Amino acid sequence: MRSLRKIVRTLIAVLAILVVTPAVEAAGPPCNGKFVNPVTDVCWSCLFPLSVGGLKIWPSGRPDPNNPASPVCACADPIPRIGISVGFWEPARLADVTMKPWCFPNLGGVRIAPGFDIGQGYLAGPSMVGGRSQSTAKWHVHWYIYPLLYWMEILTDFACFEQASFDIAYMTEVDPLWQDDALAALINPEAVIFANPIAKAACAGDCVAATSNLPLDQLFWCAGCQGSMYPLNGNIPASIGHVQSSRLALSRFAYKMHRQALAWGTMGSKGLCKKYLMPIMRKQQYRFQMTNPIPTVNGRFACSAIGASTMPPDAGRAYPAGGEDMGYLVWRKRNCCVL
């Protein structure tokens, strides 16, 4: 009953946002999407494996990064305490990835615009550049705070859950760094080091590793099969398809949040007692599950790692007109010291 009340309060909060925000229907193609149903649109098996120390007490066929080996942990902040080291995956964030500015697929396909023209996205191509045919795209991302496990009280009074309410935390339409590659260099100046054939060729290994097991955190400039992680914006110079292109934009955005200290590390021994700064994002901390236009709720690749191949799990899940606005549930690896 308490879980039901929390879900109802969350829906009321969402509706309140839609009512009180001065929404102006912008010109252009319609925005498509639907609200995420926490029962039918969430891959609940992505919560696992569940581990205590280095032992997986609830195993899973999905790959999992290494957990602290000892089942006993100790924390000193704010007061000294000894607990049990647990590891699990939590659905912590929700993301819209769309080419249409102010389009919110995960809010039912509503368009909430401020009334002025800003941040236009696009899909262009194929075009001939240097004798090669390539498509380009520009995506926008909306980042929601979405601590689903806390709302539904899957484990009552579990202190490791992020205790927050639903909120729209970030919109790239108003971020000038997201619009321009030159401005993005302010937060990723190291991008110039990896703009060479050798660094790009290394991403092939990251693609294989992310698809078969886990992405290679050492190759932080790679987004595996999706392409280069730099620049940290939504300008995709080689767009193969909506799924590949949108996943790359979301991967870059997650990295951008870490670089701006708006997202923190939660995995490994350092995350047992509190979150920590992670300016170079560890790709193994995240899994992305599609929620719009067609949710992926079962199978090994339902919530695949950053850089994993989009074939075959997401094949056919984007389609013309009504299926071009993408939504993703972001699963985050969490290691925590539980009393």
Short mmCIF file of C-alpha atoms in Angstrom, two decimals:
data_model
loop_
_atom_site.label_atom_id
_atom_site.label_comp_id
_atom_site.label_asym_id
_atom_site.label_seq_id
_atom_site.Cartn_x
_atom_site.Cartn_y
_atom_site.Cartn_z
CA MET A 1 0.00 0.00 0.00
CA ARG A 2 2.83 2.40 0.84
CA SER A 3 4.45 1.62 -2.53
CA LEU A 4 1.20 2.37 -4.31
CA ARG A 5 0.91 5.69 -2.50
CA LYS A 6 4.45 6.64 -3.52
CA ILE A 7 3.75 5.82 -7.18
CA VAL A 8 0.55 7.88 -7.07
CA ARG A 9 2.40 10.82 -5.50
CA THR A 10 5.06 10.58 -8.20
CA LEU A 11 2.48 10.63 -10.98
CA ILE A 12 0.79 13.62 -9.36
CA ALA A 13 4.15 15.42 -9.26
CA VAL A 14 4.70 14.72 -12.96
CA LEU A 15 1.24 16.02 -13.83
CA ALA A 16 1.89 19.11 -11.72
CA ILE A 17 5.04 19.81 -13.73
CA LEU A 18 3.07 19.55 -16.95
CA VAL A 19 0.30 21.82 -15.65
CA VAL A 20 2.35 24.61 -14.10
CA THR A 21 5.05 24.76 -16.79
CA PRO A 22 4.23 27.26 -19.54
CA ALA A 23 4.18 24.74 -22.38
CA VAL A 24 4.18 26.01 -25.93
CA GLU A 25 3.73 23.54 -28.76
CA ALA A 26 6.70 24.19 -31.01
CA ALA A 27 6.53 23.89 -34.74
CA GLY A 28 7.89 20.78 -36.35
CA PRO A 29 7.25 17.04 -36.30
CA PRO A 30 5.16 15.63 -33.45
CA CYS A 31 6.71 14.29 -30.27
CA ASN A 32 5.99 10.62 -29.60
CA GLY A 33 6.31 8.48 -26.50
CA LYS A 34 4.57 7.04 -23.46
CA PHE A 35 4.94 7.01 -19.71
CA VAL A 36 7.16 4.24 -18.35
CA ASN A 37 5.12 1.56 -16.63
CA PRO A 38 7.22 0.42 -13.64
CA VAL A 39 5.73 -3.07 -13.84
CA THR A 40 5.71 -3.94 -17.54
CA ASP A 41 8.34 -1.60 -19.00
CA VAL A 42 11.19 -2.31 -16.57
CA CYS A 43 13.53 -5.27 -16.92
CA TRP A 44 13.54 -6.28 -13.27
CA SER A 45 16.04 -9.07 -13.85
CA CYS A 46 18.57 -6.29 -14.60
CA LEU A 47 18.71 -5.76 -10.83
CA PHE A 48 20.94 -8.84 -10.58
CA PRO A 49 23.44 -10.25 -9.83
CA LEU A 50 23.14 -9.49 -6.12
CA SER A 51 26.38 -10.04 -4.23
CA VAL A 52 27.70 -10.09 -0.69
CA GLY A 53 31.40 -9.40 -0.80
CA GLY A 54 32.79 -11.32 -3.74
CA LEU A 55 30.06 -13.99 -3.57
CA LYS A 56 27.06 -13.71 -5.86
CA ILE A 57 24.13 -14.87 -3.72
CA TRP A 58 21.67 -14.21 -6.55
CA PRO A 59 23.55 -14.87 -9.80
CA SER A 60 22.68 -13.62 -13.26
CA GLY A 61 23.71 -14.32 -16.82
CA ARG A 62 24.57 -10.65 -17.29
CA PRO A 63 28.18 -9.54 -16.79
CA ASP A 64 29.04 -7.79 -13.55
CA PRO A 65 32.16 -5.83 -12.55
CA ASN A 66 34.26 -7.03 -9.66
CA ASN A 67 32.87 -6.45 -6.18
CA PRO A 68 34.90 -5.90 -2.98
CA ALA A 69 36.18 -9.32 -1.94
CA SER A 70 35.49 -9.05 1.80
CA PRO A 71 31.89 -9.41 2.99
CA VAL A 72 32.69 -7.17 5.99
CA CYS A 73 33.10 -3.43 5.57
CA ALA A 74 33.68 -0.45 7.84
CA CYS A 75 32.76 3.21 7.43
CA ALA A 76 33.70 6.22 9.53
CA ASP A 77 31.44 8.97 8.19
CA PRO A 78 29.41 10.38 9.82
CA ILE A 79 29.86 7.87 12.66
CA PRO A 80 32.00 4.71 12.78
CA ARG A 81 30.05 1.60 11.77
CA ILE A 82 30.66 -1.94 10.59
CA GLY A 83 28.42 -3.59 8.05
CA ILE A 84 28.07 -6.06 5.20
CA SER A 85 29.34 -5.29 1.72
CA VAL A 86 26.59 -5.75 -0.89
CA GLY A 87 26.51 -5.13 -4.63
CA PHE A 88 23.49 -4.71 -6.90
CA TRP A 89 22.20 -2.73 -9.88
CA GLU A 90 19.68 0.06 -9.35
CA PRO A 91 17.47 1.91 -11.84
CA ALA A 92 18.57 5.42 -10.88
CA ARG A 93 18.02 7.70 -13.88
CA LEU A 94 15.68 8.04 -16.84
CA ALA A 95 16.71 9.71 -20.09
CA ASP A 96 15.02 11.09 -23.19
CA VAL A 97 17.19 11.08 -26.30
CA THR A 98 15.54 12.95 -29.15
CA MET A 99 16.31 15.13 -32.16
CA LYS A 100 13.25 17.28 -31.44
CA PRO A 101 13.94 20.06 -28.94
CA TRP A 102 11.72 20.10 -25.86
CA CYS A 103 10.26 16.68 -26.70
CA PHE A 104 9.82 14.39 -23.67
CA PRO A 105 9.14 10.79 -24.82
CA ASN A 106 9.20 9.35 -21.30
CA LEU A 107 6.56 11.87 -20.19
CA GLY A 108 4.07 10.53 -22.68
CA GLY A 109 5.41 12.33 -25.74
CA VAL A 110 4.58 15.81 -24.47
CA ARG A 111 6.37 18.87 -25.77
CA ILE A 112 7.27 21.43 -23.08
CA ALA A 113 8.75 24.46 -24.83
CA PRO A 114 9.67 27.91 -23.44
CA GLY A 115 8.33 29.67 -26.53
CA PHE A 116 11.59 30.55 -28.27
CA ASP A 117 13.62 28.77 -30.90
CA ILE A 118 16.68 27.09 -29.41
CA GLY A 119 18.68 23.89 -29.71
CA GLN A 120 17.38 22.40 -32.93
CA GLY A 121 18.39 18.78 -33.53
CA TYR A 122 18.64 17.09 -36.91
CA LEU A 123 19.36 13.96 -38.92
CA ALA A 124 21.21 14.54 -42.19
CA GLY A 125 22.48 12.13 -44.76
CA PRO A 126 23.68 10.16 -46.36
CA SER A 127 26.14 12.65 -47.81
CA MET A 128 29.42 12.24 -49.62
CA VAL A 129 32.36 13.42 -47.54
CA GLY A 130 35.81 12.68 -48.88
CA GLY A 131 34.45 9.94 -51.08
CA ARG A 132 32.63 8.22 -48.20
CA SER A 133 28.92 8.11 -47.58
CA GLN A 134 27.94 9.03 -44.04
CA SER A 135 24.98 10.33 -42.07
CA THR A 136 25.19 12.85 -39.26
CA ALA A 137 22.81 13.52 -36.39
CA LYS A 138 22.32 15.88 -33.48
CA TRP A 139 20.52 14.69 -30.34
CA HIS A 140 19.21 16.28 -27.18
CA VAL A 141 19.06 14.53 -23.79
CA HIS A 142 16.75 15.08 -20.82
CA TRP A 143 18.02 13.58 -17.57
CA TYR A 144 15.49 12.55 -14.90
CA ILE A 145 16.12 11.62 -11.28
CA TYR A 146 14.34 8.27 -11.09
CA PRO A 147 15.14 6.18 -7.95
CA LEU A 148 12.58 3.49 -8.71
CA LEU A 149 13.67 1.00 -6.03
CA TYR A 150 13.19 3.59 -3.28
CA TRP A 151 9.72 4.53 -4.52
CA MET A 152 8.52 0.94 -4.74
CA GLU A 153 10.14 -0.08 -1.45
CA ILE A 154 11.57 -3.27 -2.92
CA LEU A 155 13.65 -3.59 0.24
CA THR A 156 12.13 -1.65 3.14
CA ASP A 157 14.45 0.82 4.91
CA PHE A 158 17.43 -0.14 2.73
CA ALA A 159 19.77 2.80 3.33
CA CYS A 160 21.70 2.21 0.10
CA PHE A 161 18.84 3.42 -2.09
CA GLU A 162 18.92 7.00 -3.29
CA GLN A 163 16.10 8.70 -1.41
CA ALA A 164 14.85 11.33 -3.82
CA SER A 165 11.73 12.36 -5.69
CA PHE A 166 11.08 12.48 -9.41
CA ASP A 167 12.62 15.50 -11.10
CA ILE A 168 13.91 16.71 -14.46
CA ALA A 169 17.53 17.38 -13.57
CA TYR A 170 19.06 18.47 -16.90
CA MET A 171 17.98 19.59 -20.37
CA THR A 172 20.65 19.99 -23.05
CA GLU A 173 18.63 22.53 -25.05
CA VAL A 174 19.85 25.27 -22.70
CA ASP A 175 23.45 24.04 -22.51
CA PRO A 176 25.75 25.85 -24.99
CA LEU A 177 28.48 23.24 -24.47
CA TRP A 178 26.12 20.58 -25.83
CA GLN A 179 25.54 22.54 -29.02
CA ASP A 180 29.07 23.28 -30.11
CA ASP A 181 32.19 21.10 -30.45
CA ALA A 182 34.55 24.01 -29.77
CA LEU A 183 32.78 24.94 -26.53
CA ALA A 184 32.69 21.27 -25.48
CA ALA A 185 36.50 21.35 -25.52
CA LEU A 186 36.30 23.41 -22.32
CA ILE A 187 35.38 20.26 -20.38
CA ASN A 188 37.12 17.66 -22.57
CA PRO A 189 40.42 19.26 -23.74
CA GLU A 190 42.01 15.79 -23.88
CA ALA A 191 39.86 14.94 -26.90
CA VAL A 192 42.58 16.19 -29.26
CA ILE A 193 44.93 13.45 -28.00
CA PHE A 194 42.59 10.69 -29.14
CA ALA A 195 41.68 12.18 -32.52
CA ASN A 196 43.96 9.83 -34.45
CA PRO A 197 43.58 6.50 -36.29
CA ILE A 198 45.43 4.46 -33.66
CA ALA A 199 43.18 5.60 -30.79
CA LYS A 200 40.09 5.03 -32.91
CA ALA A 201 41.24 1.56 -33.96
CA ALA A 202 41.52 0.57 -30.28
CA CYS A 203 37.77 1.09 -29.97
CA ALA A 204 37.24 -2.12 -31.95
CA GLY A 205 38.55 -4.05 -28.95
CA ASP A 206 36.22 -2.12 -26.66
CA CYS A 207 33.32 -3.05 -28.95
CA VAL A 208 34.11 -6.76 -28.66
CA ALA A 209 34.66 -6.56 -24.89
CA ALA A 210 31.44 -4.61 -24.23
CA THR A 211 29.36 -7.00 -26.33
CA SER A 212 30.80 -10.20 -24.91
CA ASN A 213 31.34 -9.13 -21.32
CA LEU A 214 32.12 -5.63 -20.00
CA PRO A 215 33.50 -2.48 -21.64
CA LEU A 216 37.15 -1.62 -21.11
CA ASP A 217 37.39 1.27 -18.66
CA GLN A 218 41.03 1.77 -19.70
CA LEU A 219 39.77 2.86 -23.15
CA PHE A 220 37.72 5.71 -21.70
CA TRP A 221 37.75 7.61 -25.02
CA CYS A 222 35.79 4.79 -26.69
CA ALA A 223 32.07 4.05 -26.65
CA GLY A 224 32.62 0.59 -28.06
CA CYS A 225 30.56 -0.32 -31.10
CA GLN A 226 28.84 3.08 -31.07
CA GLY A 227 31.97 5.15 -31.82
CA SER A 228 34.10 7.76 -30.08
CA MET A 229 33.17 9.15 -26.68
CA TYR A 230 34.48 12.58 -27.69
CA PRO A 231 33.34 15.33 -28.03
CA LEU A 232 31.03 15.28 -25.01
CA ASN A 233 27.97 16.52 -26.86
CA GLY A 234 25.14 15.29 -29.05
CA ASN A 235 26.80 15.91 -32.43
CA ILE A 236 27.16 12.45 -33.98
CA PRO A 237 29.36 12.58 -37.11
CA ALA A 238 28.68 8.97 -38.15
CA SER A 239 25.08 7.98 -37.43
CA ILE A 240 24.35 4.39 -38.45
CA GLY A 241 20.81 4.26 -37.06
CA HIS A 242 18.60 5.73 -34.38
CA VAL A 243 19.47 3.13 -31.75
CA GLN A 244 23.24 3.29 -32.25
CA SER A 245 23.24 7.05 -32.55
CA SER A 246 20.99 7.70 -29.54
CA ARG A 247 22.96 5.30 -27.32
CA LEU A 248 26.17 7.10 -28.25
CA ALA A 249 24.61 10.47 -27.39
CA LEU A 250 23.43 9.08 -24.04
CA SER A 251 26.88 7.59 -23.29
CA ARG A 252 28.50 10.94 -23.99
CA PHE A 253 25.95 12.72 -21.82
CA ALA A 254 26.58 10.37 -18.88
CA TYR A 255 30.31 11.04 -19.24
CA LYS A 256 29.57 14.78 -19.40
CA MET A 257 27.63 14.56 -16.13
CA HIS A 258 30.64 12.94 -14.48
CA ARG A 259 33.03 15.51 -15.91
CA GLN A 260 30.84 18.31 -14.51
CA ALA A 261 30.60 16.57 -11.08
CA LEU A 262 26.84 16.13 -11.51
CA ALA A 263 27.17 12.33 -11.49
CA TRP A 264 29.42 10.43 -9.10
CA GLY A 265 31.00 7.03 -8.66
CA THR A 266 28.99 4.39 -6.79
CA MET A 267 30.85 1.16 -7.57
CA GLY A 268 33.83 -0.63 -6.06
CA SER A 269 35.44 -0.34 -2.64
CA LYS A 270 35.43 3.47 -2.81
CA GLY A 271 31.64 3.47 -3.13
CA LEU A 272 30.91 1.33 -0.08
CA CYS A 273 30.48 4.23 2.31
CA LYS A 274 29.64 7.17 0.04
CA LYS A 275 29.65 8.38 -3.52
CA TYR A 276 32.92 9.74 -4.87
CA LEU A 277 34.13 12.00 -7.67
CA MET A 278 34.66 10.19 -10.98
CA PRO A 279 35.71 12.79 -13.60
CA ILE A 280 36.70 10.01 -16.00
CA MET A 281 33.59 7.87 -16.09
CA ARG A 282 33.93 4.13 -15.63
CA LYS A 283 31.75 2.65 -18.33
CA GLN A 284 31.25 -0.54 -16.33
CA GLN A 285 29.12 1.41 -13.84
CA TYR A 286 26.17 1.70 -16.24
CA ARG A 287 23.65 -0.33 -18.20
CA PHE A 288 21.12 1.21 -20.61
CA GLN A 289 17.64 -0.26 -21.06
CA MET A 290 15.35 1.06 -23.78
CA THR A 291 11.92 2.24 -22.59
CA ASN A 292 10.73 4.08 -25.72
CA PRO A 293 9.55 3.43 -28.35
CA ILE A 294 9.62 -0.33 -27.57
CA PRO A 295 10.81 -1.41 -24.10
CA THR A 296 13.42 -4.16 -23.83
CA VAL A 297 12.37 -6.18 -20.80
CA ASN A 298 13.91 -9.61 -21.23
CA GLY A 299 16.99 -11.34 -22.56
CA ARG A 300 20.68 -10.96 -21.79
CA PHE A 301 20.97 -7.72 -23.76
CA ALA A 302 17.83 -6.06 -22.40
CA CYS A 303 20.06 -3.70 -20.40
CA SER A 304 23.34 -3.80 -22.26
CA ALA A 305 26.58 -2.12 -21.31
CA ILE A 306 27.91 1.11 -22.76
CA GLY A 307 29.42 0.33 -26.15
CA ALA A 308 27.77 -3.08 -26.62
CA SER A 309 26.54 -3.92 -30.10
CA THR A 310 22.93 -2.99 -30.82
CA MET A 311 22.51 -6.08 -33.00
CA PRO A 312 20.43 -8.10 -32.49
CA PRO A 313 18.81 -6.96 -29.19
CA ASP A 314 17.64 -3.53 -30.39
CA ALA A 315 17.11 -4.34 -34.07
CA GLY A 316 13.77 -3.03 -35.31
CA ARG A 317 13.04 -1.08 -32.13
CA ALA A 318 13.21 2.29 -33.89
CA TYR A 319 10.89 2.94 -36.80
CA PRO A 320 9.88 5.92 -38.95
CA ALA A 321 7.53 8.64 -37.72
CA GLY A 322 6.19 7.29 -34.39
CA GLY A 323 9.34 5.48 -33.26
CA GLU A 324 12.11 8.04 -33.64
CA ASP A 325 12.05 9.52 -30.12
CA MET A 326 14.09 7.33 -27.79
CA GLY A 327 13.86 6.75 -24.05
CA TYR A 328 16.25 4.83 -21.79
CA LEU A 329 16.30 3.65 -18.19
CA VAL A 330 19.80 4.03 -16.75
CA TRP A 331 20.89 1.22 -14.42
CA ARG A 332 23.76 2.04 -12.09
CA LYS A 333 26.07 -0.39 -10.32
CA ARG A 334 26.03 0.16 -6.58
CA ASN A 335 28.32 -1.20 -3.89
CA CYS A 336 27.22 -0.33 -0.39
CA CYS A 337 28.07 -1.07 3.24
CA VAL A 338 24.84 -2.18 4.88
CA LEU A 339 24.40 -2.27 8.66
#
